[in-house]
Every structure is written in C-alpha cells, then in structure tokens.
PDB file of C-alpha atoms in Angstrom:
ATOM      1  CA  UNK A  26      93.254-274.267 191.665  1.00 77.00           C
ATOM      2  CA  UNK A  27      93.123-272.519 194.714  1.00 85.00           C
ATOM      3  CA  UNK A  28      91.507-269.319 193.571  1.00 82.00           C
ATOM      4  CA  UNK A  29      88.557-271.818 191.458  1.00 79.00           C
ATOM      5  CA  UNK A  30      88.362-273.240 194.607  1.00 80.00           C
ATOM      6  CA  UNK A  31      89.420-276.971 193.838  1.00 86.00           C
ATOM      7  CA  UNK A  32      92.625-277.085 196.246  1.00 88.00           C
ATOM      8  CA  UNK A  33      91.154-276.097 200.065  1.00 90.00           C
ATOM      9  CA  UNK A  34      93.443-272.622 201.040  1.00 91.00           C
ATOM     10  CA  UNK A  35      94.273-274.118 204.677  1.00 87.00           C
ATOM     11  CA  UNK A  36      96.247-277.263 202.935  1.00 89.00           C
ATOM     12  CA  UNK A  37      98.437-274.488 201.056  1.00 90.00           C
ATOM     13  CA  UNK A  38     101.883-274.367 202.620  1.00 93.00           C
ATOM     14  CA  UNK A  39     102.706-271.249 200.864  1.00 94.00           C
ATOM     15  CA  UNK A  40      99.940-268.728 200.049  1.00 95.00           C
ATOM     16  CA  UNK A  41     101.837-265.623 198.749  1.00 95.00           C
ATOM     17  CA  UNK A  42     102.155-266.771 194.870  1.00 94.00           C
ATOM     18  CA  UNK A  43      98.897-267.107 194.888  1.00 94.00           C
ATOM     19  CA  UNK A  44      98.028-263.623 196.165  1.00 95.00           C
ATOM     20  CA  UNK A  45     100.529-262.590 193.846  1.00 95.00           C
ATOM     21  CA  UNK A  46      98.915-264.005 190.839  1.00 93.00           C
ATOM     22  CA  UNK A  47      95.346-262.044 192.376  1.00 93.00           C
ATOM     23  CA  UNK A  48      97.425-259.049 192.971  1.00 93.00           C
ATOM     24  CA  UNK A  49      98.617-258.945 189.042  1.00 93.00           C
ATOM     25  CA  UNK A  50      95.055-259.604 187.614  1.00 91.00           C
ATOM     26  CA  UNK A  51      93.165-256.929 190.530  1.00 91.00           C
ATOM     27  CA  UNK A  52      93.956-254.072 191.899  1.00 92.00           C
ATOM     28  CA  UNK A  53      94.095-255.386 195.384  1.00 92.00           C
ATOM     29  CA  UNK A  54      96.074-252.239 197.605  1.00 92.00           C
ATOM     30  CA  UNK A  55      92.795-249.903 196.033  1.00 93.00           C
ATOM     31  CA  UNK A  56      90.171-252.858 196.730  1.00 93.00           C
ATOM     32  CA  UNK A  57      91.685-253.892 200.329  1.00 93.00           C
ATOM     33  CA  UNK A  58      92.503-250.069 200.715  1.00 94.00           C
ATOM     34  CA  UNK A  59      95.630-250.370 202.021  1.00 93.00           C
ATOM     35  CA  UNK A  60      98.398-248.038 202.710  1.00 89.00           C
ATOM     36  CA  UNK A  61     101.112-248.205 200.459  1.00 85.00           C
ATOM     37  CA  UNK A  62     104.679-249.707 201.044  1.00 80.00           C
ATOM     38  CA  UNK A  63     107.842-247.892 202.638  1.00 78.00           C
ATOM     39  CA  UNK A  64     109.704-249.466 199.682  1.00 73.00           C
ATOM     40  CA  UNK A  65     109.915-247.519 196.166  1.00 77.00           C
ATOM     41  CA  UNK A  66     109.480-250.641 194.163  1.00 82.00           C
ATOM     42  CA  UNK A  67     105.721-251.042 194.529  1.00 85.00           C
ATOM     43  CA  UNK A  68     103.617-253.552 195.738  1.00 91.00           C
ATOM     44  CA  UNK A  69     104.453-257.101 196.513  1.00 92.00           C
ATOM     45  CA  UNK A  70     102.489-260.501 197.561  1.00 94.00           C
ATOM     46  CA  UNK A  71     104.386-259.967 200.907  1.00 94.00           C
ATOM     47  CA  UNK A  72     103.733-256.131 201.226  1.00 94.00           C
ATOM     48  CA  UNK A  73     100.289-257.034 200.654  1.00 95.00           C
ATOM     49  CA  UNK A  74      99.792-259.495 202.986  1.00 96.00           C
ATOM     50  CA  UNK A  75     101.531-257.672 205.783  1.00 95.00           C
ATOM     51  CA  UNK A  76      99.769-254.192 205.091  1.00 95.00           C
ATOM     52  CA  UNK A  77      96.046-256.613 205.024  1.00 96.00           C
ATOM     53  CA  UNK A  78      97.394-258.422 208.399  1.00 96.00           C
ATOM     54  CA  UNK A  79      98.659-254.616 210.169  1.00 95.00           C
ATOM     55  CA  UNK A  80      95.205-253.144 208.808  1.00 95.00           C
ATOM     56  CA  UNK A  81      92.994-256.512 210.131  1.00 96.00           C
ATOM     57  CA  UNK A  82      95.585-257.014 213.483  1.00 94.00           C
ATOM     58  CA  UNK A  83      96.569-260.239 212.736  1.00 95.00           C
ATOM     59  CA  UNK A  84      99.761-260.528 215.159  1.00 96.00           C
ATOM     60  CA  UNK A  85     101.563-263.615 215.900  1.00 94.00           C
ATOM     61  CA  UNK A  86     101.725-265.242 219.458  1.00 93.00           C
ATOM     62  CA  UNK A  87     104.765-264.596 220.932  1.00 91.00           C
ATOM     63  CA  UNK A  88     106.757-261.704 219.401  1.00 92.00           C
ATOM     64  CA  UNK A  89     103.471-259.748 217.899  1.00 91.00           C
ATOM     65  CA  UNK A  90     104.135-259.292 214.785  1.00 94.00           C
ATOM     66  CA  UNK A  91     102.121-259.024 211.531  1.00 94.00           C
ATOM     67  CA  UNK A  92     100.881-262.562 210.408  1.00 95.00           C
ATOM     68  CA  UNK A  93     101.507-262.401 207.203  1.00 96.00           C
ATOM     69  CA  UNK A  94     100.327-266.076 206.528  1.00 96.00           C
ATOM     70  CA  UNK A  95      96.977-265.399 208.252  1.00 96.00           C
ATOM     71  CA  UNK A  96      96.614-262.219 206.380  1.00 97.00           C
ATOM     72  CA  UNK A  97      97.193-264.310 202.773  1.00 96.00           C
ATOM     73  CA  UNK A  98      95.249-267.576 203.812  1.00 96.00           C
ATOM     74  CA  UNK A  99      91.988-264.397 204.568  1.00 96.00           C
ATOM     75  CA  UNK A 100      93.122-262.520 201.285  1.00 96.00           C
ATOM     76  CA  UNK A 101      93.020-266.065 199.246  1.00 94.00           C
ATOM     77  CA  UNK A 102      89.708-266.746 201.296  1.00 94.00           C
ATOM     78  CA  UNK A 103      87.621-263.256 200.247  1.00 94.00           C
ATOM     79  CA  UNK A 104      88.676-264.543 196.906  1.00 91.00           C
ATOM     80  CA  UNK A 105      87.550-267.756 196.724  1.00 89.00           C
ATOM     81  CA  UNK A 106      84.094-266.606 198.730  1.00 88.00           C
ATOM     82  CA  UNK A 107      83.524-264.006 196.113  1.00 87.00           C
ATOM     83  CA  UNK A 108      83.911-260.638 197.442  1.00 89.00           C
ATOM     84  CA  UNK A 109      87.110-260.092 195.100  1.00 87.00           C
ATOM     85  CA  UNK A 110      85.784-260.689 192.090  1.00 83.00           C
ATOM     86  CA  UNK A 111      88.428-262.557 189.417  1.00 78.00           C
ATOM     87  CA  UNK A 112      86.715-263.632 186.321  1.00 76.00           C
ATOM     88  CA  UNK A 113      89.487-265.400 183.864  1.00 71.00           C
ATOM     89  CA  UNK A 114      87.908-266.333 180.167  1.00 76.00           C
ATOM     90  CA  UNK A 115      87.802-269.825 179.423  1.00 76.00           C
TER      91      UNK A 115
END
C-alpha cells in the first residue's frame, strides 16, 4: 500500500519491511550505490537504510548517529515518486 502509494510513508511507524520487500524485488545497494555491509550475510532492510542515511548524512540530534528511519521514510519516498522503478503484474 505504501509503495502504490495508498498509505502516506510519514504515518508508517515502521518503514524497514517495506524497504525490505523493495530491496527483494530491486537491486537497491547497485541502484542507491552503496557500499556494502561489514557483515558476511549480505544485505538487510537495516543495512540498507543505514548505508543510504551514512551516504545522504542523515544523523540524529543528540548522539549523531545514522538515522536509519529518515534514511527508509527517503528510500520508501524515491519509490513511491518514481525514481526506483517497481512494476508488479496485476
């Protein structure tokens, strides 16, 4: 719902299944060109959003770290504007 853009992305409360459900259907590390993870298991939602929010500088407030939620909600919102292209067959 939120990728067809029926739901609005800033009412979601938890973002990452969602880019995890883009992230199995595109390639997103190759499209967002991101870096790839310390961790030998591959990519996850999380790794994705946190490389996206290190590569963008999305840092929180007070202890300046990655903003992993802002990083998702802009993920979820090149999506649903278009410039990641997800076509799904009806």
């Amino acid at each position: 719902q939120v990728l067809a853009g029926v739901y609005p992305i800033s009412q979601l409360q938890e973002p990452y299944s969602a880019v995890g459900y883009l992230a199995s259907r595109l390639p997103l590390p190759q499209l967002l060109q991101l870096r790839p993870p310390s961790a030998p298991e591959g990519w996850t939602a999380w790794d994705i959003c946190e490389a996206w929010a290190e590569k963008r500088g999305y840092k929180t407030a007070r202890a300046a770290r990655n903003d992993v939620y802002r990083a998702a909600n802009s993920i979820l919102r090149l999506a649903a504007e278009g410039r990641l292209r997800l076509c799904l067959r009806p």
